[in-house]
Amino acid sequence: MKGRIQIDKERCKGCCLCVDVCPKECIHLSEGLNLKGYFVATFVADDTCTGCGNCAVMCPDVAITVSIADAAAGRRSAATVAADAPEIAAAVTADSHQATAAVAAKVTCP
């Protein structure tokens, strides 16, 4: 299965959480600003994305939608991905702000 993500550029605040959790390094921070003045995440590796959904689960701004190329699988929502990745979902839902801060502290984005 091949994955594809869509990032709502106007919702993204460039926190880099999606960049940090992507196991295939499919997401990078762009050099362009959105209307709010943030450098935003950009999907760059269409051929290597597996559609794991880690990015959508971690996004505090709900700016990422994950799609799977396999027609039988259809689109995966953050809730569906959360069922597939309970350890990530637990960290986010237990205390979203604390979990976001903990992951953000490890982010190596500029």
PDB file of N, CA and C in Angstrom:
ATOM      1  N   MET A   1       0.837  -1.187   0.000  1.00  0.00           N
ATOM      2  CA  MET A   1       0.000   0.000   0.000  1.00  0.00           C
ATOM      3  C   MET A   1       0.878   1.245   0.000  1.00  0.00           C
ATOM      4  N   LYS A   2       0.493   2.190  -0.788  1.00  0.00           N
ATOM      5  CA  LYS A   2       1.192   3.471  -0.821  1.00  0.00           C
ATOM      6  C   LYS A   2       0.308   4.509  -0.153  1.00  0.00           C
ATOM      7  N   GLY A   3       0.938   5.356   0.607  1.00  0.00           N
ATOM      8  CA  GLY A   3       0.204   6.401   1.283  1.00  0.00           C
ATOM      9  C   GLY A   3       0.431   7.749   0.635  1.00  0.00           C
ATOM     10  N   ARG A   4      -0.448   8.644   0.972  1.00  0.00           N
ATOM     11  CA  ARG A   4      -0.323  10.027   0.522  1.00  0.00           C
ATOM     12  C   ARG A   4      -0.951  10.887   1.607  1.00  0.00           C
ATOM     13  N   ILE A   5      -0.308  11.985   1.902  1.00  0.00           N
ATOM     14  CA  ILE A   5      -0.892  12.885   2.891  1.00  0.00           C
ATOM     15  C   ILE A   5      -1.160  14.240   2.263  1.00  0.00           C
ATOM     16  N   GLN A   6      -2.143  14.909   2.825  1.00  0.00           N
ATOM     17  CA  GLN A   6      -2.451  16.284   2.435  1.00  0.00           C
ATOM     18  C   GLN A   6      -2.304  17.133   3.686  1.00  0.00           C
ATOM     19  N   ILE A   7      -1.612  18.232   3.539  1.00  0.00           N
ATOM     20  CA  ILE A   7      -1.402  19.139   4.660  1.00  0.00           C
ATOM     21  C   ILE A   7      -2.119  20.441   4.367  1.00  0.00           C
ATOM     22  N   ASP A   8      -3.014  20.827   5.266  1.00  0.00           N
ATOM     23  CA  ASP A   8      -3.722  22.098   5.141  1.00  0.00           C
ATOM     24  C   ASP A   8      -2.733  23.190   5.550  1.00  0.00           C
ATOM     25  N   LYS A   9      -2.185  23.867   4.575  1.00  0.00           N
ATOM     26  CA  LYS A   9      -1.115  24.846   4.805  1.00  0.00           C
ATOM     27  C   LYS A   9      -1.540  25.988   5.729  1.00  0.00           C
ATOM     28  N   GLU A  10      -2.808  26.331   5.716  1.00  0.00           N
ATOM     29  CA  GLU A  10      -3.261  27.447   6.550  1.00  0.00           C
ATOM     30  C   GLU A  10      -3.501  27.035   7.999  1.00  0.00           C
ATOM     31  N   ARG A  11      -3.672  25.755   8.261  1.00  0.00           N
ATOM     32  CA  ARG A  11      -3.822  25.275   9.638  1.00  0.00           C
ATOM     33  C   ARG A  11      -2.468  24.966  10.273  1.00  0.00           C
ATOM     34  N   CYS A  12      -1.488  24.624   9.449  1.00  0.00           N
ATOM     35  CA  CYS A  12      -0.167  24.215   9.935  1.00  0.00           C
ATOM     36  C   CYS A  12       0.569  25.396  10.570  1.00  0.00           C
ATOM     37  N   LYS A  13       1.174  25.132  11.733  1.00  0.00           N
ATOM     38  CA  LYS A  13       1.952  26.159  12.423  1.00  0.00           C
ATOM     39  C   LYS A  13       3.440  25.819  12.452  1.00  0.00           C
ATOM     40  N   GLY A  14       3.847  24.820  11.657  1.00  0.00           N
ATOM     41  CA  GLY A  14       5.268  24.506  11.543  1.00  0.00           C
ATOM     42  C   GLY A  14       5.917  23.972  12.801  1.00  0.00           C
ATOM     43  N   CYS A  15       5.185  23.221  13.608  1.00  0.00           N
ATOM     44  CA  CYS A  15       5.741  22.707  14.863  1.00  0.00           C
ATOM     45  C   CYS A  15       6.733  21.568  14.649  1.00  0.00           C
ATOM     46  N   CYS A  16       6.715  20.956  13.478  1.00  0.00           N
ATOM     47  CA  CYS A  16       7.638  19.870  13.097  1.00  0.00           C
ATOM     48  C   CYS A  16       7.353  18.530  13.763  1.00  0.00           C
ATOM     49  N   LEU A  17       6.254  18.391  14.471  1.00  0.00           N
ATOM     50  CA  LEU A  17       5.954  17.099  15.082  1.00  0.00           C
ATOM     51  C   LEU A  17       5.786  16.023  14.018  1.00  0.00           C
ATOM     52  N   CYS A  18       5.128  16.357  12.920  1.00  0.00           N
ATOM     53  CA  CYS A  18       4.942  15.390  11.835  1.00  0.00           C
ATOM     54  C   CYS A  18       6.279  15.015  11.205  1.00  0.00           C
ATOM     55  N   VAL A  19       7.152  15.984  11.067  1.00  0.00           N
ATOM     56  CA  VAL A  19       8.485  15.738  10.505  1.00  0.00           C
ATOM     57  C   VAL A  19       9.234  14.750  11.392  1.00  0.00           C
ATOM     58  N   ASP A  20       9.129  14.944  12.695  1.00  0.00           N
ATOM     59  CA  ASP A  20       9.858  14.122  13.651  1.00  0.00           C
ATOM     60  C   ASP A  20       9.352  12.681  13.712  1.00  0.00           C
ATOM     61  N   VAL A  21       8.042  12.463  13.562  1.00  0.00           N
ATOM     62  CA  VAL A  21       7.493  11.107  13.717  1.00  0.00           C
ATOM     63  C   VAL A  21       7.397  10.326  12.417  1.00  0.00           C
ATOM     64  N   CYS A  22       7.672  10.936  11.287  1.00  0.00           N
ATOM     65  CA  CYS A  22       7.571  10.226  10.007  1.00  0.00           C
ATOM     66  C   CYS A  22       8.736   9.238   9.870  1.00  0.00           C
ATOM     67  N   PRO A  23       8.441   7.928   9.839  1.00  0.00           N
ATOM     68  CA  PRO A  23       9.520   6.943   9.761  1.00  0.00           C
ATOM     69  C   PRO A  23      10.221   6.908   8.405  1.00  0.00           C
ATOM     70  N   LYS A  24       9.596   7.452   7.375  1.00  0.00           N
ATOM     71  CA  LYS A  24      10.169   7.430   6.028  1.00  0.00           C
ATOM     72  C   LYS A  24      10.710   8.791   5.588  1.00  0.00           C
ATOM     73  N   GLU A  25      10.668   9.773   6.488  1.00  0.00           N
ATOM     74  CA  GLU A  25      11.153  11.133   6.199  1.00  0.00           C
ATOM     75  C   GLU A  25      10.485  11.727   4.963  1.00  0.00           C
ATOM     76  N   CYS A  26       9.164  11.570   4.903  1.00  0.00           N
ATOM     77  CA  CYS A  26       8.372  12.057   3.763  1.00  0.00           C
ATOM     78  C   CYS A  26       7.932  13.506   3.917  1.00  0.00           C
ATOM     79  N   ILE A  27       8.161  14.081   5.078  1.00  0.00           N
ATOM     80  CA  ILE A  27       7.679  15.433   5.356  1.00  0.00           C
ATOM     81  C   ILE A  27       8.864  16.311   5.747  1.00  0.00           C
ATOM     82  N   HIS A  28       8.922  17.474   5.151  1.00  0.00           N
ATOM     83  CA  HIS A  28       9.972  18.450   5.475  1.00  0.00           C
ATOM     84  C   HIS A  28       9.311  19.788   5.767  1.00  0.00           C
ATOM     85  N   LEU A  29      10.038  20.680   6.362  1.00  0.00           N
ATOM     86  CA  LEU A  29       9.552  22.034   6.591  1.00  0.00           C
ATOM     87  C   LEU A  29       9.843  22.854   5.341  1.00  0.00           C
ATOM     88  N   SER A  30       8.844  23.569   4.865  1.00  0.00           N
ATOM     89  CA  SER A  30       9.012  24.350   3.637  1.00  0.00           C
ATOM     90  C   SER A  30       9.786  25.635   3.905  1.00  0.00           C
ATOM     91  N   GLU A  31      10.225  26.244   2.830  1.00  0.00           N
ATOM     92  CA  GLU A  31      10.904  27.532   2.942  1.00  0.00           C
ATOM     93  C   GLU A  31       9.923  28.685   2.785  1.00  0.00           C
ATOM     94  N   GLY A  32       8.695  28.366   2.370  1.00  0.00           N
ATOM     95  CA  GLY A  32       7.679  29.398   2.182  1.00  0.00           C
ATOM     96  C   GLY A  32       6.780  29.535   3.396  1.00  0.00           C
ATOM     97  N   LEU A  33       6.265  30.720   3.596  1.00  0.00           N
ATOM     98  CA  LEU A  33       5.378  31.003   4.723  1.00  0.00           C
ATOM     99  C   LEU A  33       3.917  30.897   4.308  1.00  0.00           C
ATOM    100  N   ASN A  34       3.063  30.515   5.267  1.00  0.00           N
ATOM    101  CA  ASN A  34       1.628  30.571   5.002  1.00  0.00           C
ATOM    102  C   ASN A  34       1.121  31.976   5.353  1.00  0.00           C
ATOM    103  N   LEU A  35      -0.173  32.199   5.235  1.00  0.00           N
ATOM    104  CA  LEU A  35      -0.732  33.534   5.477  1.00  0.00           C
ATOM    105  C   LEU A  35      -0.563  34.008   6.919  1.00  0.00           C
ATOM    106  N   LYS A  36      -0.377  33.064   7.845  1.00  0.00           N
ATOM    107  CA  LYS A  36      -0.186  33.428   9.247  1.00  0.00           C
ATOM    108  C   LYS A  36       1.286  33.651   9.597  1.00  0.00           C
ATOM    109  N   GLY A  37       2.173  33.434   8.623  1.00  0.00           N
ATOM    110  CA  GLY A  37       3.591  33.678   8.843  1.00  0.00           C
ATOM    111  C   GLY A  37       4.391  32.495   9.345  1.00  0.00           C
ATOM    112  N   TYR A  38       3.829  31.288   9.228  1.00  0.00           N
ATOM    113  CA  TYR A  38       4.537  30.085   9.675  1.00  0.00           C
ATOM    114  C   TYR A  38       5.197  29.373   8.500  1.00  0.00           C
ATOM    115  N   PHE A  39       6.377  28.803   8.738  1.00  0.00           N
ATOM    116  CA  PHE A  39       6.967  27.866   7.785  1.00  0.00           C
ATOM    117  C   PHE A  39       6.185  26.575   7.972  1.00  0.00           C
ATOM    118  N   VAL A  40       5.642  26.027   6.913  1.00  0.00           N
ATOM    119  CA  VAL A  40       4.731  24.893   7.054  1.00  0.00           C
ATOM    120  C   VAL A  40       5.354  23.583   6.594  1.00  0.00           C
ATOM    121  N   ALA A  41       4.765  22.502   7.070  1.00  0.00           N
ATOM    122  CA  ALA A  41       5.198  21.168   6.666  1.00  0.00           C
ATOM    123  C   ALA A  41       4.774  20.920   5.223  1.00  0.00           C
ATOM    124  N   THR A  42       5.605  20.186   4.498  1.00  0.00           N
ATOM    125  CA  THR A  42       5.338  19.865   3.098  1.00  0.00           C
ATOM    126  C   THR A  42       5.600  18.386   2.868  1.00  0.00           C
ATOM    127  N   PHE A  43       4.672  17.729   2.175  1.00  0.00           N
ATOM    128  CA  PHE A  43       4.817  16.319   1.821  1.00  0.00           C
ATOM    129  C   PHE A  43       5.725  16.234   0.606  1.00  0.00           C
ATOM    130  N   VAL A  44       6.854  15.531   0.727  1.00  0.00           N
ATOM    131  CA  VAL A  44       7.845  15.540  -0.353  1.00  0.00           C
ATOM    132  C   VAL A  44       8.184  14.177  -0.941  1.00  0.00           C
ATOM    133  N   ALA A  45       7.791  13.096  -0.309  1.00  0.00           N
ATOM    134  CA  ALA A  45       8.222  11.774  -0.773  1.00  0.00           C
ATOM    135  C   ALA A  45       7.029  10.873  -1.051  1.00  0.00           C
ATOM    136  N   ASP A  46       6.368  11.132  -2.150  1.00  0.00           N
ATOM    137  CA  ASP A  46       5.175  10.390  -2.530  1.00  0.00           C
ATOM    138  C   ASP A  46       5.426   8.892  -2.665  1.00  0.00           C
ATOM    139  N   ASP A  47       6.601   8.509  -3.130  1.00  0.00           N
ATOM    140  CA  ASP A  47       6.877   7.103  -3.412  1.00  0.00           C
ATOM    141  C   ASP A  47       7.255   6.280  -2.184  1.00  0.00           C
ATOM    142  N   THR A  48       7.633   6.909  -1.085  1.00  0.00           N
ATOM    143  CA  THR A  48       8.040   6.146   0.094  1.00  0.00           C
ATOM    144  C   THR A  48       7.032   6.161   1.235  1.00  0.00           C
ATOM    145  N   CYS A  49       6.031   7.012   1.178  1.00  0.00           N
ATOM    146  CA  CYS A  49       5.024   7.092   2.239  1.00  0.00           C
ATOM    147  C   CYS A  49       4.244   5.779   2.319  1.00  0.00           C
ATOM    148  N   THR A  50       4.122   5.247   3.526  1.00  0.00           N
ATOM    149  CA  THR A  50       3.383   4.002   3.730  1.00  0.00           C
ATOM    150  C   THR A  50       1.952   4.247   4.185  1.00  0.00           C
ATOM    151  N   GLY A  51       1.638   5.488   4.526  1.00  0.00           N
ATOM    152  CA  GLY A  51       0.302   5.793   5.028  1.00  0.00           C
ATOM    153  C   GLY A  51       0.118   5.389   6.476  1.00  0.00           C
ATOM    154  N   CYS A  52       1.204   5.309   7.235  1.00  0.00           N
ATOM    155  CA  CYS A  52       1.133   4.861   8.631  1.00  0.00           C
ATOM    156  C   CYS A  52       0.258   5.780   9.480  1.00  0.00           C
ATOM    157  N   GLY A  53       0.219   7.064   9.142  1.00  0.00           N
ATOM    158  CA  GLY A  53      -0.638   8.009   9.844  1.00  0.00           C
ATOM    159  C   GLY A  53      -0.057   8.619  11.098  1.00  0.00           C
ATOM    160  N   ASN A  54       1.201   8.323  11.409  1.00  0.00           N
ATOM    161  CA  ASN A  54       1.817   8.923  12.593  1.00  0.00           C
ATOM    162  C   ASN A  54       1.709  10.442  12.558  1.00  0.00           C
ATOM    163  N   CYS A  55       1.901  11.012  11.383  1.00  0.00           N
ATOM    164  CA  CYS A  55       1.863  12.468  11.233  1.00  0.00           C
ATOM    165  C   CYS A  55       0.496  13.035  11.608  1.00  0.00           C
ATOM    166  N   ALA A  56      -0.566  12.385  11.137  1.00  0.00           N
ATOM    167  CA  ALA A  56      -1.922  12.869  11.414  1.00  0.00           C
ATOM    168  C   ALA A  56      -2.262  12.755  12.890  1.00  0.00           C
ATOM    169  N   VAL A  57      -1.812  11.689  13.524  1.00  0.00           N
ATOM    170  CA  VAL A  57      -2.081  11.499  14.946  1.00  0.00           C
ATOM    171  C   VAL A  57      -1.361  12.555  15.773  1.00  0.00           C
ATOM    172  N   MET A  58      -0.140  12.896  15.411  1.00  0.00           N
ATOM    173  CA  MET A  58       0.646  13.842  16.199  1.00  0.00           C
ATOM    174  C   MET A  58       0.311  15.302  15.941  1.00  0.00           C
ATOM    175  N   CYS A  59      -0.303  15.614  14.818  1.00  0.00           N
ATOM    176  CA  CYS A  59      -0.559  17.011  14.466  1.00  0.00           C
ATOM    177  C   CYS A  59      -1.536  17.668  15.440  1.00  0.00           C
ATOM    178  N   PRO A  60      -1.075  18.640  16.231  1.00  0.00           N
ATOM    179  CA  PRO A  60      -1.964  19.297  17.188  1.00  0.00           C
ATOM    180  C   PRO A  60      -2.965  20.240  16.522  1.00  0.00           C
ATOM    181  N   ASP A  61      -2.743  20.554  15.255  1.00  0.00           N
ATOM    182  CA  ASP A  61      -3.625  21.477  14.548  1.00  0.00           C
ATOM    183  C   ASP A  61      -4.583  20.772  13.593  1.00  0.00           C
ATOM    184  N   VAL A  62      -4.589  19.449  13.601  1.00  0.00           N
ATOM    185  CA  VAL A  62      -5.460  18.629  12.741  1.00  0.00           C
ATOM    186  C   VAL A  62      -5.360  19.112  11.297  1.00  0.00           C
ATOM    187  N   ALA A  63      -4.135  19.280  10.841  1.00  0.00           N
ATOM    188  CA  ALA A  63      -3.888  19.816   9.506  1.00  0.00           C
ATOM    189  C   ALA A  63      -3.534  18.740   8.484  1.00  0.00           C
ATOM    190  N   ILE A  64      -3.484  17.472   8.913  1.00  0.00           N
ATOM    191  CA  ILE A  64      -3.017  16.406   8.020  1.00  0.00           C
ATOM    192  C   ILE A  64      -4.090  15.348   7.807  1.00  0.00           C
ATOM    193  N   THR A  65      -4.301  15.000   6.537  1.00  0.00           N
ATOM    194  CA  THR A  65      -5.201  13.914   6.155  1.00  0.00           C
ATOM    195  C   THR A  65      -4.367  12.857   5.449  1.00  0.00           C
ATOM    196  N   VAL A  66      -4.550  11.609   5.845  1.00  0.00           N
ATOM    197  CA  VAL A  66      -3.799  10.499   5.256  1.00  0.00           C
ATOM    198  C   VAL A  66      -4.710   9.715   4.326  1.00  0.00           C
ATOM    199  N   SER A  67      -4.213   9.409   3.138  1.00  0.00           N
ATOM    200  CA  SER A  67      -4.937   8.580   2.179  1.00  0.00           C
ATOM    201  C   SER A  67      -4.078   7.369   1.847  1.00  0.00           C
ATOM    202  N   ILE A  68      -4.743   6.269   1.573  1.00  0.00           N
ATOM    203  CA  ILE A  68      -4.061   5.037   1.188  1.00  0.00           C
ATOM    204  C   ILE A  68      -4.415   4.734  -0.257  1.00  0.00           C
ATOM    205  N   ALA A  69      -3.423   4.397  -1.069  1.00  0.00           N
ATOM    206  CA  ALA A  69      -3.652   4.128  -2.487  1.00  0.00           C
ATOM    207  C   ALA A  69      -4.446   2.848  -2.712  1.00  0.00           C
ATOM    208  N   ASP A  70      -4.409   1.926  -1.761  1.00  0.00           N
ATOM    209  CA  ASP A  70      -5.161   0.685  -1.869  1.00  0.00           C
ATOM    210  C   ASP A  70      -6.649   1.018  -1.815  1.00  0.00           C
ATOM    211  N   ALA A  71      -7.371   0.775  -2.897  1.00  0.00           N
ATOM    212  CA  ALA A  71      -8.786   1.145  -2.986  1.00  0.00           C
ATOM    213  C   ALA A  71      -9.613   0.477  -1.896  1.00  0.00           C
ATOM    214  N   ALA A  72      -9.261  -0.731  -1.504  1.00  0.00           N
ATOM    215  CA  ALA A  72     -10.018  -1.435  -0.468  1.00  0.00           C
ATOM    216  C   ALA A  72      -9.866  -0.761   0.892  1.00  0.00           C
ATOM    217  N   ALA A  73      -8.718  -0.140   1.120  1.00  0.00           N
ATOM    218  CA  ALA A  73      -8.473   0.499   2.409  1.00  0.00           C
ATOM    219  C   ALA A  73      -9.141   1.863   2.503  1.00  0.00           C
ATOM    220  N   GLY A  74      -9.233   2.581   1.391  1.00  0.00           N
ATOM    221  CA  GLY A  74      -9.851   3.902   1.398  1.00  0.00           C
ATOM    222  C   GLY A  74      -9.049   4.904   2.199  1.00  0.00           C
ATOM    223  N   ARG A  75      -9.718   5.961   2.663  1.00  0.00           N
ATOM    224  CA  ARG A  75      -9.049   6.997   3.444  1.00  0.00           C
ATOM    225  C   ARG A  75      -9.003   6.584   4.904  1.00  0.00           C
ATOM    226  N   ARG A  76      -7.944   6.995   5.585  1.00  0.00           N
ATOM    227  CA  ARG A  76      -7.801   6.701   7.008  1.00  0.00           C
ATOM    228  C   ARG A  76      -7.913   8.008   7.779  1.00  0.00           C
ATOM    229  N   SER A  77      -8.814   8.028   8.718  1.00  0.00           N
ATOM    230  CA  SER A  77      -8.943   9.215   9.556  1.00  0.00           C
ATOM    231  C   SER A  77      -7.968   9.102  10.721  1.00  0.00           C
ATOM    232  N   ALA A  78      -7.814  10.179  11.445  1.00  0.00           N
ATOM    233  CA  ALA A  78      -6.933  10.148  12.615  1.00  0.00           C
ATOM    234  C   ALA A  78      -7.431   9.129  13.628  1.00  0.00           C
ATOM    235  N   ALA A  79      -8.758   8.963  13.745  1.00  0.00           N
ATOM    236  CA  ALA A  79      -9.310   7.982  14.680  1.00  0.00           C
ATOM    237  C   ALA A  79      -8.929   6.564  14.273  1.00  0.00           C
ATOM    238  N   THR A  80      -8.975   6.272  12.990  1.00  0.00           N
ATOM    239  CA  THR A  80      -8.592   4.947  12.500  1.00  0.00           C
ATOM    240  C   THR A  80      -7.113   4.714  12.735  1.00  0.00           C
ATOM    241  N   VAL A  81      -6.324   5.707  12.451  1.00  0.00           N
ATOM    242  CA  VAL A  81      -4.881   5.595  12.663  1.00  0.00           C
ATOM    243  C   VAL A  81      -4.596   5.409  14.145  1.00  0.00           C
ATOM    244  N   ALA A  82      -5.342   6.103  15.000  1.00  0.00           N
ATOM    245  CA  ALA A  82      -5.149   5.982  16.439  1.00  0.00           C
ATOM    246  C   ALA A  82      -5.362   4.541  16.897  1.00  0.00           C
ATOM    247  N   ALA A  83      -6.302   3.851  16.277  1.00  0.00           N
ATOM    248  CA  ALA A  83      -6.536   2.450  16.614  1.00  0.00           C
ATOM    249  C   ALA A  83      -5.344   1.591  16.204  1.00  0.00           C
ATOM    250  N   ASP A  84      -4.669   1.977  15.135  1.00  0.00           N
ATOM    251  CA  ASP A  84      -3.505   1.235  14.653  1.00  0.00           C
ATOM    252  C   ASP A  84      -2.235   1.564  15.435  1.00  0.00           C
ATOM    253  N   ALA A  85      -2.194   2.721  16.054  1.00  0.00           N
ATOM    254  CA  ALA A  85      -0.997   3.161  16.773  1.00  0.00           C
ATOM    255  C   ALA A  85      -1.380   3.618  18.177  1.00  0.00           C
ATOM    256  N   PRO A  86      -1.830   2.687  19.027  1.00  0.00           N
ATOM    257  CA  PRO A  86      -2.352   3.076  20.345  1.00  0.00           C
ATOM    258  C   PRO A  86      -1.345   3.778  21.242  1.00  0.00           C
ATOM    259  N   GLU A  87      -0.057   3.446  21.110  1.00  0.00           N
ATOM    260  CA  GLU A  87       0.926   4.094  21.977  1.00  0.00           C
ATOM    261  C   GLU A  87       1.059   5.578  21.655  1.00  0.00           C
ATOM    262  N   ILE A  88       0.937   5.934  20.385  1.00  0.00           N
ATOM    263  CA  ILE A  88       0.986   7.342  20.000  1.00  0.00           C
ATOM    264  C   ILE A  88      -0.307   8.026  20.420  1.00  0.00           C
ATOM    265  N   ALA A  89      -1.432   7.374  20.145  1.00  0.00           N
ATOM    266  CA  ALA A  89      -2.726   7.951  20.504  1.00  0.00           C
ATOM    267  C   ALA A  89      -2.833   8.160  22.005  1.00  0.00           C
ATOM    268  N   ALA A  90      -2.324   7.219  22.793  1.00  0.00           N
ATOM    269  CA  ALA A  90      -2.385   7.343  24.248  1.00  0.00           C
ATOM    270  C   ALA A  90      -1.582   8.547  24.721  1.00  0.00           C
ATOM    271  N   ALA A  91      -0.424   8.747  24.134  1.00  0.00           N
ATOM    272  CA  ALA A  91       0.408   9.884  24.523  1.00  0.00           C
ATOM    273  C   ALA A  91      -0.269  11.195  24.177  1.00  0.00           C
ATOM    274  N   VAL A  92      -0.969  11.223  23.052  1.00  0.00           N
ATOM    275  CA  VAL A  92      -1.627  12.449  22.617  1.00  0.00           C
ATOM    276  C   VAL A  92      -2.890  12.706  23.415  1.00  0.00           C
ATOM    277  N   THR A  93      -3.720  11.664  23.622  1.00  0.00           N
ATOM    278  CA  THR A  93      -4.992  11.877  24.296  1.00  0.00           C
ATOM    279  C   THR A  93      -4.854  11.990  25.808  1.00  0.00           C
ATOM    280  N   ALA A  94      -3.809  11.404  26.394  1.00  0.00           N
ATOM    281  CA  ALA A  94      -3.637  11.473  27.840  1.00  0.00           C
ATOM    282  C   ALA A  94      -3.500  12.920  28.297  1.00  0.00           C
ATOM    283  N   ASP A  95      -2.679  13.639  27.651  1.00  0.00           N
ATOM    284  CA  ASP A  95      -2.500  15.052  27.944  1.00  0.00           C
ATOM    285  C   ASP A  95      -1.879  15.668  26.702  1.00  0.00           C
ATOM    286  N   SER A  96      -2.731  16.119  25.812  1.00  0.00           N
ATOM    287  CA  SER A  96      -2.287  16.565  24.500  1.00  0.00           C
ATOM    288  C   SER A  96      -1.185  17.615  24.564  1.00  0.00           C
ATOM    289  N   HIS A  97      -1.340  18.580  25.418  1.00  0.00           N
ATOM    290  CA  HIS A  97      -0.342  19.645  25.483  1.00  0.00           C
ATOM    291  C   HIS A  97       0.995  19.129  26.016  1.00  0.00           C
ATOM    292  N   GLN A  98       0.935  18.294  27.023  1.00  0.00           N
ATOM    293  CA  GLN A  98       2.166  17.758  27.602  1.00  0.00           C
ATOM    294  C   GLN A  98       2.864  16.833  26.607  1.00  0.00           C
ATOM    295  N   ALA A  99       2.076  15.989  25.920  1.00  0.00           N
ATOM    296  CA  ALA A  99       2.657  15.077  24.931  1.00  0.00           C
ATOM    297  C   ALA A  99       3.280  15.861  23.784  1.00  0.00           C
ATOM    298  N   THR A 100       2.585  16.896  23.331  1.00  0.00           N
ATOM    299  CA  THR A 100       3.108  17.715  22.244  1.00  0.00           C
ATOM    300  C   THR A 100       4.407  18.389  22.666  1.00  0.00           C
ATOM    301  N   ALA A 101       4.438  18.906  23.872  1.00  0.00           N
ATOM    302  CA  ALA A 101       5.644  19.565  24.366  1.00  0.00           C
ATOM    303  C   ALA A 101       6.802  18.577  24.486  1.00  0.00           C
ATOM    304  N   ALA A 102       6.507  17.356  24.927  1.00  0.00           N
ATOM    305  CA  ALA A 102       7.553  16.345  25.083  1.00  0.00           C
ATOM    306  C   ALA A 102       8.160  15.971  23.736  1.00  0.00           C
ATOM    307  N   VAL A 103       7.314  15.789  22.728  1.00  0.00           N
ATOM    308  CA  VAL A 103       7.819  15.445  21.400  1.00  0.00           C
ATOM    309  C   VAL A 103       8.511  16.656  20.787  1.00  0.00           C
ATOM    310  N   ALA A 104       7.926  17.837  20.970  1.00  0.00           N
ATOM    311  CA  ALA A 104       8.507  19.052  20.395  1.00  0.00           C
ATOM    312  C   ALA A 104       9.912  19.306  20.945  1.00  0.00           C
ATOM    313  N   ALA A 105      10.155  18.908  22.175  1.00  0.00           N
ATOM    314  CA  ALA A 105      11.478  19.100  22.768  1.00  0.00           C
ATOM    315  C   ALA A 105      12.541  18.267  22.062  1.00  0.00           C
ATOM    316  N   LYS A 106      12.108  17.187  21.398  1.00  0.00           N
ATOM    317  CA  LYS A 106      13.041  16.302  20.700  1.00  0.00           C
ATOM    318  C   LYS A 106      13.203  16.645  19.224  1.00  0.00           C
ATOM    319  N   VAL A 107      12.372  17.551  18.720  1.00  0.00           N
ATOM    320  CA  VAL A 107      12.379  17.886  17.299  1.00  0.00           C
ATOM    321  C   VAL A 107      13.671  18.597  16.925  1.00  0.00           C
ATOM    322  N   THR A 108      14.195  18.233  15.768  1.00  0.00           N
ATOM    323  CA  THR A 108      15.457  18.823  15.328  1.00  0.00           C
ATOM    324  C   THR A 108      15.287  19.795  14.173  1.00  0.00           C
ATOM    325  N   CYS A 109      14.069  20.244  13.940  1.00  0.00           N
ATOM    326  CA  CYS A 109      13.824  21.192  12.849  1.00  0.00           C
ATOM    327  C   CYS A 109      14.452  22.542  13.175  1.00  0.00           C
ATOM    328  N   PRO A 110      14.797  23.289  12.132  1.00  0.00           N
ATOM    329  CA  PRO A 110      15.373  24.623  12.348  1.00  0.00           C
ATOM    330  C   PRO A 110      14.360  25.588  12.928  1.00  0.00           C
TER     331      PRO A 110
END
